[in-house]
């Protein structure tokens, strides 16, 4: 028996010695490492790294952007949530209370927002309204000045042009309503299962993208098609971050408690649970951030013109909001590692034009799919974020038009409606919030053993 114990102890000692050398087993990955193991360093197709984005967003940009989005101009968004789905009829409407959207009463929306989006001159105070009337009536009021008539026709032509990346929402419909985004926040509603998955499956499959195990296939694509996939994947990831960060943790007859659901986050982004896809999705979120950040830096001249107003009717507040807006855009302009969009469509002219058109048509198709979402709150935020991303793409492909804008007065060639402005900044606000929430989830996961 003594020899047996001696042999056993000797064997254990040998195993221990081996563990100190090249045979040492690696410690198991932590929960944070499994989600964020690939979310560091440089991003694919970019010269920027994740750490630089985190510092810039979380400490320099995020607080000011949130303040801007709480202002009246940016909190009210007009949307038609009753448009029929153009692809299928069997939509199961979400019956949960958290899926509902509470529209604004007429007296809750500032008069300036309801009557006009912004002003250029006394003569053109109601230019937006006249443009909308022209679209409805198919004619231009001849009593308007020649300059205003020209602007109305140019803007109507622009809004119907093939340069738009989103299907235009019919906000003049009697069914379109203003929604206070602060009172209808994006969060987990309980909308899930086959109906929810159907939306994303259609988005990926109808646009020729493989949803799972796609990366070897993706590597063979040109930079434009690869970028398109990563934008959609990044948007999907961002929405999932929001749902995990504002999850219904507890509900009583007195109150509801919303907060971070670590388990939900891991199910969507853990490297093991998602077979390696989760961390890649998070990197695509950062890619989306860089694209929208670049668009905002490009559109600065549009907002810098001295007679442009974020018009609500409250003169003091409007001036303060414009100052804050320009501060944010100048901060964005100073970002040292912007995405270089010149790599897009830089090849043969004919092929580049075809790629751009495919890019635009696919994205317009995705914006239409949002009318098929069965949860109205999910539909609201889906429509807003796709319109915001579509507006960002329109800006990136309008660089020459922006450069040729007049220093004052209506811009005939490049124009953003109030809908586009509100969706552009709120969509970027959602991406910015996602990046901030990733820091929160990283800290929470590091405490899990």
One Martini backbone bead per residue (centre of mass of N, CA, C, O) as a GRO file, in nm:
protein
  449
    1UNK     BB    1   0.056   0.063  -0.019
    2UNK     BB    2   0.299   0.253  -0.003
    3UNK     BB    3   0.373   0.230  -0.303
    4UNK     BB    4   0.106   0.336  -0.416
    5UNK     BB    5   0.120   0.623  -0.293
    6UNK     BB    6   0.391   0.700  -0.412
    7UNK     BB    7   0.303   0.678  -0.709
    8UNK     BB    8   0.071   0.882  -0.694
    9UNK     BB    9   0.236   1.127  -0.599
   10UNK     BB   10   0.431   1.119  -0.837
   11UNK     BB   11   0.220   1.162  -1.059
   12UNK     BB   12   0.109   1.432  -0.953
   13UNK     BB   13   0.379   1.579  -0.967
   14UNK     BB   14   0.418   1.553  -1.273
   15UNK     BB   15   0.162   1.702  -1.353
   16UNK     BB   16   0.238   1.967  -1.212
   17UNK     BB   17   0.499   2.018  -1.371
   18UNK     BB   18   0.362   2.028  -1.651
   19UNK     BB   19   0.174   2.276  -1.580
   20UNK     BB   20   0.427   2.478  -1.574
   21UNK     BB   21   0.459   2.436  -1.863
   22UNK     BB   22   0.354   2.365  -2.183
   23UNK     BB   23   0.100   2.203  -2.037
   24UNK     BB   24  -0.061   2.440  -1.962
   25UNK     BB   25  -0.360   2.544  -1.867
   26UNK     BB   26  -0.603   2.748  -1.957
   27UNK     BB   27  -0.797   2.969  -1.847
   28UNK     BB   28  -1.098   3.046  -1.838
   29UNK     BB   29  -1.311   3.236  -1.974
   30UNK     BB   30  -1.465   3.511  -1.936
   31UNK     BB   31  -1.752   3.675  -1.990
   32UNK     BB   32  -1.617   3.924  -2.117
   33UNK     BB   33  -1.432   3.774  -2.322
   34UNK     BB   34  -1.661   3.630  -2.487
   35UNK     BB   35  -1.777   3.914  -2.592
   36UNK     BB   36  -1.478   4.098  -2.623
   37UNK     BB   37  -1.233   3.951  -2.767
   38UNK     BB   38  -1.274   4.121  -3.063
   39UNK     BB   39  -1.333   4.415  -2.916
   40UNK     BB   40  -1.051   4.536  -3.055
   41UNK     BB   41  -0.890   4.752  -3.207
   42UNK     BB   42  -0.903   4.719  -3.531
   43UNK     BB   43  -1.106   4.768  -3.798
   44UNK     BB   44  -1.248   4.664  -4.060
   45UNK     BB   45  -1.190   4.886  -4.321
   46UNK     BB   46  -1.012   5.051  -4.104
   47UNK     BB   47  -0.817   5.306  -3.904
   48UNK     BB   48  -0.977   5.237  -3.649
   49UNK     BB   49  -1.028   5.209  -3.299
   50UNK     BB   50  -1.214   5.122  -3.032
   51UNK     BB   51  -1.083   5.295  -2.804
   52UNK     BB   52  -1.119   5.571  -2.942
   53UNK     BB   53  -1.425   5.564  -2.956
   54UNK     BB   54  -1.488   5.538  -2.658
   55UNK     BB   55  -1.362   5.801  -2.561
   56UNK     BB   56  -1.509   5.997  -2.748
   57UNK     BB   57  -1.802   5.920  -2.682
   58UNK     BB   58  -1.825   5.889  -2.358
   59UNK     BB   59  -1.671   6.190  -2.291
   60UNK     BB   60  -1.747   6.404  -2.543
   61UNK     BB   61  -2.043   6.331  -2.681
   62UNK     BB   62  -2.284   6.197  -2.531
   63UNK     BB   63  -2.387   6.422  -2.333
   64UNK     BB   64  -2.458   6.638  -2.554
   65UNK     BB   65  -2.644   6.466  -2.730
   66UNK     BB   66  -2.863   6.413  -2.517
   67UNK     BB   67  -2.943   6.707  -2.477
   68UNK     BB   68  -3.039   6.760  -2.767
   69UNK     BB   69  -3.259   6.519  -2.778
   70UNK     BB   70  -3.441   6.670  -2.546
   71UNK     BB   71  -3.539   6.859  -2.734
   72UNK     BB   72  -3.806   6.959  -2.916
   73UNK     BB   73  -3.702   6.917  -3.207
   74UNK     BB   74  -3.601   6.597  -3.144
   75UNK     BB   75  -3.857   6.454  -2.988
   76UNK     BB   76  -4.035   6.505  -3.247
   77UNK     BB   77  -4.202   6.248  -3.445
   78UNK     BB   78  -4.321   6.178  -3.762
   79UNK     BB   79  -4.558   5.899  -3.810
   80UNK     BB   80  -4.661   5.598  -3.988
   81UNK     BB   81  -4.793   5.300  -3.826
   82UNK     BB   82  -5.031   5.207  -4.062
   83UNK     BB   83  -4.879   5.083  -4.269
   84UNK     BB   84  -4.867   4.847  -4.489
   85UNK     BB   85  -4.746   4.556  -4.572
   86UNK     BB   86  -4.571   4.482  -4.883
   87UNK     BB   87  -4.522   4.144  -4.843
   88UNK     BB   88  -4.742   4.071  -4.613
   89UNK     BB   89  -5.051   3.981  -4.421
   90UNK     BB   90  -4.951   3.799  -4.161
   91UNK     BB   91  -4.980   4.003  -3.907
   92UNK     BB   92  -4.879   3.997  -3.570
   93UNK     BB   93  -4.995   4.173  -3.322
   94UNK     BB   94  -4.889   4.322  -3.048
   95UNK     BB   95  -5.052   4.299  -2.714
   96UNK     BB   96  -4.862   4.453  -2.553
   97UNK     BB   97  -4.815   4.737  -2.374
   98UNK     BB   98  -4.505   4.782  -2.461
   99UNK     BB   99  -4.586   4.807  -2.780
  100UNK     BB  100  -4.703   5.070  -2.743
  101UNK     BB  101  -4.800   5.394  -2.876
  102UNK     BB  102  -4.791   5.735  -2.770
  103UNK     BB  103  -4.937   5.989  -2.894
  104UNK     BB  104  -4.980   6.311  -2.962
  105UNK     BB  105  -5.125   6.583  -2.889
  106UNK     BB  106  -5.174   6.873  -3.045
  107UNK     BB  107  -5.090   7.060  -2.781
  108UNK     BB  108  -4.789   6.918  -2.743
  109UNK     BB  109  -4.696   7.053  -3.002
  110UNK     BB  110  -4.519   7.277  -3.130
  111UNK     BB  111  -4.612   7.509  -3.358
  112UNK     BB  112  -4.345   7.530  -3.520
  113UNK     BB  113  -4.340   7.227  -3.602
  114UNK     BB  114  -4.622   7.214  -3.749
  115UNK     BB  115  -4.564   7.459  -3.961
  116UNK     BB  116  -4.233   7.454  -3.944
  117UNK     BB  117  -3.895   7.371  -3.957
  118UNK     BB  118  -3.766   7.628  -4.105
  119UNK     BB  119  -3.569   7.921  -4.185
  120UNK     BB  120  -3.452   8.171  -4.431
  121UNK     BB  121  -3.688   8.385  -4.474
  122UNK     BB  122  -3.957   8.576  -4.484
  123UNK     BB  123  -4.051   8.470  -4.768
  124UNK     BB  124  -3.974   8.145  -4.664
  125UNK     BB  125  -4.129   8.046  -4.404
  126UNK     BB  126  -4.344   7.841  -4.581
  127UNK     BB  127  -4.189   7.639  -4.768
  128UNK     BB  128  -4.252   7.358  -4.663
  129UNK     BB  129  -4.560   7.380  -4.680
  130UNK     BB  130  -4.569   7.438  -4.987
  131UNK     BB  131  -4.432   7.176  -5.069
  132UNK     BB  132  -4.647   6.986  -4.955
  133UNK     BB  133  -4.877   7.100  -5.129
  134UNK     BB  134  -4.749   7.033  -5.402
  135UNK     BB  135  -4.751   6.728  -5.362
  136UNK     BB  136  -5.063   6.702  -5.328
  137UNK     BB  137  -5.152   6.888  -5.596
  138UNK     BB  138  -4.933   6.913  -5.837
  139UNK     BB  139  -4.860   7.220  -5.765
  140UNK     BB  140  -4.787   7.573  -5.801
  141UNK     BB  141  -4.816   7.866  -5.655
  142UNK     BB  142  -4.835   8.168  -5.840
  143UNK     BB  143  -4.818   8.375  -5.588
  144UNK     BB  144  -4.544   8.316  -5.568
  145UNK     BB  145  -4.242   8.362  -5.592
  146UNK     BB  146  -4.001   8.271  -5.805
  147UNK     BB  147  -3.805   8.160  -5.594
  148UNK     BB  148  -4.010   7.980  -5.440
  149UNK     BB  149  -4.104   7.808  -5.676
  150UNK     BB  150  -3.828   7.687  -5.737
  151UNK     BB  151  -3.786   7.554  -5.461
  152UNK     BB  152  -4.032   7.372  -5.464
  153UNK     BB  153  -3.958   7.212  -5.719
  154UNK     BB  154  -3.678   7.116  -5.627
  155UNK     BB  155  -3.768   6.968  -5.368
  156UNK     BB  156  -3.967   6.777  -5.495
  157UNK     BB  157  -3.761   6.649  -5.682
  158UNK     BB  158  -3.572   6.556  -5.460
  159UNK     BB  159  -3.774   6.375  -5.296
  160UNK     BB  160  -3.812   6.195  -5.579
  161UNK     BB  161  -3.545   6.097  -5.603
  162UNK     BB  162  -3.280   5.850  -5.652
  163UNK     BB  163  -3.101   5.939  -5.386
  164UNK     BB  164  -3.273   5.795  -5.199
  165UNK     BB  165  -3.252   5.539  -4.929
  166UNK     BB  166  -3.559   5.585  -4.860
  167UNK     BB  167  -3.873   5.533  -4.792
  168UNK     BB  168  -4.118   5.745  -4.798
  169UNK     BB  169  -4.307   5.882  -4.564
  170UNK     BB  170  -4.659   5.950  -4.512
  171UNK     BB  171  -4.694   6.236  -4.325
  172UNK     BB  172  -4.976   6.346  -4.468
  173UNK     BB  173  -5.133   6.149  -4.343
  174UNK     BB  174  -5.394   6.106  -4.122
  175UNK     BB  175  -5.218   5.866  -3.973
  176UNK     BB  176  -5.016   6.065  -3.897
  177UNK     BB  177  -4.796   6.111  -3.606
  178UNK     BB  178  -4.689   6.242  -3.321
  179UNK     BB  179  -4.390   6.158  -3.132
  180UNK     BB  180  -4.257   6.108  -2.815
  181UNK     BB  181  -3.951   5.973  -2.760
  182UNK     BB  182  -3.929   6.001  -2.443
  183UNK     BB  183  -4.218   5.839  -2.399
  184UNK     BB  184  -4.094   5.613  -2.629
  185UNK     BB  185  -3.879   5.408  -2.557
  186UNK     BB  186  -3.622   5.200  -2.625
  187UNK     BB  187  -3.717   4.858  -2.552
  188UNK     BB  188  -3.821   4.591  -2.400
  189UNK     BB  189  -4.144   4.418  -2.502
  190UNK     BB  190  -4.166   4.092  -2.592
  191UNK     BB  191  -4.090   4.087  -2.888
  192UNK     BB  192  -4.098   3.757  -3.028
  193UNK     BB  193  -4.007   3.513  -3.232
  194UNK     BB  194  -4.111   3.440  -3.546
  195UNK     BB  195  -4.194   3.734  -3.620
  196UNK     BB  196  -3.925   3.871  -3.552
  197UNK     BB  197  -3.734   3.686  -3.722
  198UNK     BB  198  -3.858   3.739  -4.000
  199UNK     BB  199  -3.751   4.019  -4.044
  200UNK     BB  200  -3.441   3.952  -4.040
  201UNK     BB  201  -3.444   3.729  -4.249
  202UNK     BB  202  -3.541   3.905  -4.481
  203UNK     BB  203  -3.319   4.114  -4.477
  204UNK     BB  204  -3.090   3.911  -4.537
  205UNK     BB  205  -3.205   3.727  -4.771
  206UNK     BB  206  -3.318   3.950  -4.976
  207UNK     BB  207  -3.000   4.076  -4.966
  208UNK     BB  208  -2.786   3.840  -4.998
  209UNK     BB  209  -2.752   3.726  -4.692
  210UNK     BB  210  -2.584   3.544  -4.461
  211UNK     BB  211  -2.651   3.487  -4.128
  212UNK     BB  212  -2.468   3.233  -4.111
  213UNK     BB  213  -2.158   3.156  -4.163
  214UNK     BB  214  -2.031   3.421  -4.354
  215UNK     BB  215  -1.720   3.513  -4.348
  216UNK     BB  216  -1.592   3.360  -4.585
  217UNK     BB  217  -1.787   3.486  -4.790
  218UNK     BB  218  -1.734   3.793  -4.723
  219UNK     BB  219  -1.428   3.812  -4.809
  220UNK     BB  220  -1.511   3.803  -5.132
  221UNK     BB  221  -1.606   4.081  -5.119
  222UNK     BB  222  -1.656   4.383  -5.175
  223UNK     BB  223  -1.649   4.668  -4.990
  224UNK     BB  224  -1.946   4.750  -5.036
  225UNK     BB  225  -2.091   4.481  -4.958
  226UNK     BB  226  -1.956   4.454  -4.687
  227UNK     BB  227  -2.062   4.721  -4.570
  228UNK     BB  228  -2.361   4.666  -4.590
  229UNK     BB  229  -2.374   4.431  -4.399
  230UNK     BB  230  -2.243   4.580  -4.151
  231UNK     BB  231  -2.468   4.784  -4.114
  232UNK     BB  232  -2.699   4.586  -4.052
  233UNK     BB  233  -2.558   4.436  -3.823
  234UNK     BB  234  -2.511   4.691  -3.648
  235UNK     BB  235  -2.809   4.761  -3.612
  236UNK     BB  236  -2.891   4.496  -3.480
  237UNK     BB  237  -2.695   4.518  -3.241
  238UNK     BB  238  -2.793   4.785  -3.123
  239UNK     BB  239  -3.081   4.694  -3.058
  240UNK     BB  240  -2.990   4.463  -2.865
  241UNK     BB  241  -2.858   4.646  -2.659
  242UNK     BB  242  -3.107   4.807  -2.577
  243UNK     BB  243  -3.279   4.562  -2.482
  244UNK     BB  244  -3.067   4.476  -2.258
  245UNK     BB  245  -3.053   4.762  -2.103
  246UNK     BB  246  -3.394   4.776  -2.130
  247UNK     BB  247  -3.515   4.566  -1.911
  248UNK     BB  248  -3.762   4.373  -1.769
  249UNK     BB  249  -3.709   4.279  -1.433
  250UNK     BB  250  -3.973   4.413  -1.289
  251UNK     BB  251  -4.326   4.349  -1.189
  252UNK     BB  252  -4.584   4.546  -1.060
  253UNK     BB  253  -4.873   4.716  -0.970
  254UNK     BB  254  -4.687   4.982  -0.927
  255UNK     BB  255  -4.421   4.882  -1.098
  256UNK     BB  256  -4.131   4.920  -1.311
  257UNK     BB  257  -3.818   4.749  -1.379
  258UNK     BB  258  -3.533   4.877  -1.542
  259UNK     BB  259  -3.246   4.706  -1.706
  260UNK     BB  260  -2.975   4.505  -1.693
  261UNK     BB  261  -2.937   4.207  -1.898
  262UNK     BB  262  -2.694   3.980  -1.901
  263UNK     BB  263  -2.816   3.726  -2.026
  264UNK     BB  264  -2.923   3.857  -2.284
  265UNK     BB  265  -2.652   3.960  -2.385
  266UNK     BB  266  -2.512   3.680  -2.405
  267UNK     BB  267  -2.712   3.549  -2.610
  268UNK     BB  268  -2.618   3.770  -2.838
  269UNK     BB  269  -2.268   3.791  -2.770
  270UNK     BB  270  -2.154   3.534  -2.702
  271UNK     BB  271  -1.915   3.340  -2.840
  272UNK     BB  272  -2.036   3.057  -2.767
  273UNK     BB  273  -2.353   3.098  -2.799
  274UNK     BB  274  -2.286   3.223  -3.114
  275UNK     BB  275  -2.044   3.092  -3.263
  276UNK     BB  276  -1.869   3.381  -3.288
  277UNK     BB  277  -2.072   3.625  -3.368
  278UNK     BB  278  -2.107   3.841  -3.145
  279UNK     BB  279  -1.837   4.009  -3.160
  280UNK     BB  280  -1.881   4.085  -3.460
  281UNK     BB  281  -2.134   4.251  -3.418
  282UNK     BB  282  -1.994   4.467  -3.244
  283UNK     BB  283  -1.798   4.563  -3.465
  284UNK     BB  284  -2.030   4.659  -3.654
  285UNK     BB  285  -2.126   4.882  -3.470
  286UNK     BB  286  -1.868   5.054  -3.501
  287UNK     BB  287  -1.892   5.089  -3.803
  288UNK     BB  288  -2.158   5.243  -3.797
  289UNK     BB  289  -2.054   5.478  -3.630
  290UNK     BB  290  -1.847   5.581  -3.843
  291UNK     BB  291  -2.046   5.644  -4.069
  292UNK     BB  292  -2.226   5.851  -3.914
  293UNK     BB  293  -1.997   6.036  -3.828
  294UNK     BB  294  -1.907   6.115  -4.114
  295UNK     BB  295  -2.172   6.246  -4.206
  296UNK     BB  296  -2.175   6.472  -3.988
  297UNK     BB  297  -1.910   6.605  -4.085
  298UNK     BB  298  -2.019   6.671  -4.383
  299UNK     BB  299  -2.294   6.848  -4.290
  300UNK     BB  300  -2.207   7.113  -4.151
  301UNK     BB  301  -2.263   7.341  -4.372
  302UNK     BB  302  -2.574   7.324  -4.359
  303UNK     BB  303  -2.583   7.434  -4.044
  304UNK     BB  304  -2.390   7.700  -4.067
  305UNK     BB  305  -2.582   7.871  -4.180
  306UNK     BB  306  -2.710   8.170  -4.062
  307UNK     BB  307  -3.034   8.104  -4.158
  308UNK     BB  308  -3.041   7.856  -3.987
  309UNK     BB  309  -3.308   7.670  -3.819
  310UNK     BB  310  -3.439   7.520  -3.522
  311UNK     BB  311  -3.772   7.532  -3.549
  312UNK     BB  312  -4.032   7.611  -3.276
  313UNK     BB  313  -4.076   7.936  -3.165
  314UNK     BB  314  -3.828   7.942  -2.962
  315UNK     BB  315  -3.581   8.153  -2.987
  316UNK     BB  316  -3.384   8.087  -2.757
  317UNK     BB  317  -3.383   7.780  -2.788
  318UNK     BB  318  -3.300   7.771  -3.087
  319UNK     BB  319  -3.021   7.905  -3.049
  320UNK     BB  320  -2.908   7.701  -2.844
  321UNK     BB  321  -2.939   7.448  -3.024
  322UNK     BB  322  -2.753   7.540  -3.251
  323UNK     BB  323  -2.499   7.568  -3.082
  324UNK     BB  324  -2.492   7.273  -2.988
  325UNK     BB  325  -2.487   7.144  -3.265
  326UNK     BB  326  -2.218   7.276  -3.360
  327UNK     BB  327  -2.043   7.164  -3.138
  328UNK     BB  328  -2.082   6.868  -3.212
  329UNK     BB  329  -1.984   6.887  -3.511
  330UNK     BB  330  -1.698   6.993  -3.441
  331UNK     BB  331  -1.620   6.753  -3.272
  332UNK     BB  332  -1.651   6.549  -3.501
  333UNK     BB  333  -1.448   6.683  -3.696
  334UNK     BB  334  -1.198   6.625  -3.486
  335UNK     BB  335  -1.182   6.346  -3.551
  336UNK     BB  336  -0.894   6.153  -3.638
  337UNK     BB  337  -1.055   5.859  -3.752
  338UNK     BB  338  -1.202   5.861  -4.014
  339UNK     BB  339  -1.385   5.741  -4.249
  340UNK     BB  340  -1.309   5.634  -4.587
  341UNK     BB  341  -1.536   5.683  -4.851
  342UNK     BB  342  -1.344   5.669  -5.113
  343UNK     BB  343  -1.357   5.348  -5.134
  344UNK     BB  344  -1.617   5.395  -5.258
  345UNK     BB  345  -1.675   5.362  -5.581
  346UNK     BB  346  -1.355   5.366  -5.725
  347UNK     BB  347  -1.386   5.236  -5.983
  348UNK     BB  348  -1.545   5.165  -6.230
  349UNK     BB  349  -1.798   5.357  -6.337
  350UNK     BB  350  -2.013   5.149  -6.410
  351UNK     BB  351  -1.978   4.967  -6.161
  352UNK     BB  352  -2.017   5.189  -5.947
  353UNK     BB  353  -2.307   5.264  -6.025
  354UNK     BB  354  -2.430   4.984  -5.974
  355UNK     BB  355  -2.353   4.958  -5.677
  356UNK     BB  356  -2.503   5.208  -5.577
  357UNK     BB  357  -2.784   5.117  -5.669
  358UNK     BB  358  -2.792   4.858  -5.503
  359UNK     BB  359  -2.753   4.989  -5.233
  360UNK     BB  360  -3.012   5.165  -5.243
  361UNK     BB  361  -3.230   4.946  -5.301
  362UNK     BB  362  -3.178   4.770  -5.054
  363UNK     BB  363  -3.238   4.993  -4.844
  364UNK     BB  364  -3.527   5.057  -4.930
  365UNK     BB  365  -3.630   4.773  -4.870
  366UNK     BB  366  -3.575   4.781  -4.565
  367UNK     BB  367  -3.761   5.026  -4.500
  368UNK     BB  368  -4.023   4.864  -4.578
  369UNK     BB  369  -4.007   4.629  -4.369
  370UNK     BB  370  -4.086   4.803  -4.113
  371UNK     BB  371  -4.406   4.771  -4.181
  372UNK     BB  372  -4.393   4.451  -4.059
  373UNK     BB  373  -4.388   4.521  -3.770
  374UNK     BB  374  -4.582   4.419  -3.487
  375UNK     BB  375  -4.438   4.629  -3.312
  376UNK     BB  376  -4.481   4.964  -3.269
  377UNK     BB  377  -4.221   5.043  -3.120
  378UNK     BB  378  -4.031   4.893  -3.310
  379UNK     BB  379  -4.124   5.040  -3.564
  380UNK     BB  380  -4.049   5.323  -3.488
  381UNK     BB  381  -3.736   5.267  -3.442
  382UNK     BB  382  -3.685   5.134  -3.715
  383UNK     BB  383  -3.766   5.371  -3.897
  384UNK     BB  384  -3.578   5.585  -3.776
  385UNK     BB  385  -3.301   5.431  -3.815
  386UNK     BB  386  -3.320   5.387  -4.121
  387UNK     BB  387  -3.354   5.684  -4.195
  388UNK     BB  388  -3.090   5.780  -4.066
  389UNK     BB  389  -2.901   5.602  -4.237
  390UNK     BB  390  -3.003   5.699  -4.513
  391UNK     BB  391  -2.916   5.993  -4.464
  392UNK     BB  392  -2.615   5.935  -4.430
  393UNK     BB  393  -2.576   5.820  -4.717
  394UNK     BB  394  -2.668   6.070  -4.870
  395UNK     BB  395  -2.441   6.250  -4.768
  396UNK     BB  396  -2.193   6.084  -4.870
  397UNK     BB  397  -2.323   6.115  -5.183
  398UNK     BB  398  -2.320   6.469  -5.148
  399UNK     BB  399  -2.055   6.637  -5.141
  400UNK     BB  400  -2.078   6.832  -5.389
  401UNK     BB  401  -2.351   6.958  -5.313
  402UNK     BB  402  -2.257   7.077  -5.041
  403UNK     BB  403  -2.021   7.253  -5.160
  404UNK     BB  404  -2.250   7.418  -5.357
  405UNK     BB  405  -2.377   7.574  -5.152
  406UNK     BB  406  -2.519   7.833  -5.035
  407UNK     BB  407  -2.469   8.055  -4.771
  408UNK     BB  408  -2.772   8.135  -4.840
  409UNK     BB  409  -3.058   8.008  -4.843
  410UNK     BB  410  -3.181   7.800  -5.051
  411UNK     BB  411  -3.119   7.457  -5.132
  412UNK     BB  412  -3.153   7.295  -5.436
  413UNK     BB  413  -2.964   7.034  -5.425
  414UNK     BB  414  -2.944   7.036  -5.102
  415UNK     BB  415  -3.168   6.854  -4.873
  416UNK     BB  416  -3.329   6.868  -4.546
  417UNK     BB  417  -3.557   6.747  -4.365
  418UNK     BB  418  -3.686   6.721  -4.062
  419UNK     BB  419  -3.704   6.414  -4.062
  420UNK     BB  420  -3.404   6.370  -4.130
  421UNK     BB  421  -3.279   6.521  -3.893
  422UNK     BB  422  -3.412   6.366  -3.660
  423UNK     BB  423  -3.319   6.081  -3.751
  424UNK     BB  424  -3.015   6.123  -3.767
  425UNK     BB  425  -2.965   6.200  -3.460
  426UNK     BB  426  -3.120   5.966  -3.325
  427UNK     BB  427  -2.965   5.735  -3.454
  428UNK     BB  428  -2.691   5.820  -3.341
  429UNK     BB  429  -2.785   5.816  -3.045
  430UNK     BB  430  -2.820   5.506  -3.040
  431UNK     BB  431  -2.526   5.431  -3.105
  432UNK     BB  432  -2.397   5.589  -2.875
  433UNK     BB  433  -2.546   5.432  -2.653
  434UNK     BB  434  -2.429   5.155  -2.719
  435UNK     BB  435  -2.133   5.220  -2.660
  436UNK     BB  436  -2.187   5.294  -2.365
  437UNK     BB  437  -2.318   5.016  -2.283
  438UNK     BB  438  -2.068   4.840  -2.329
  439UNK     BB  439  -1.920   4.943  -2.083
  440UNK     BB  440  -2.128   4.844  -1.878
  441UNK     BB  441  -2.117   4.541  -1.957
  442UNK     BB  442  -1.819   4.497  -1.913
  443UNK     BB  443  -1.828   4.557  -1.606
  444UNK     BB  444  -2.039   4.342  -1.527
  445UNK     BB  445  -1.884   4.087  -1.645
  446UNK     BB  446  -1.622   4.116  -1.465
  447UNK     BB  447  -1.799   4.018  -1.198
  448UNK     BB  448  -1.804   3.741  -1.332
  449UNK     BB  449  -1.719   3.386  -1.232
   0.00000   0.00000   0.00000
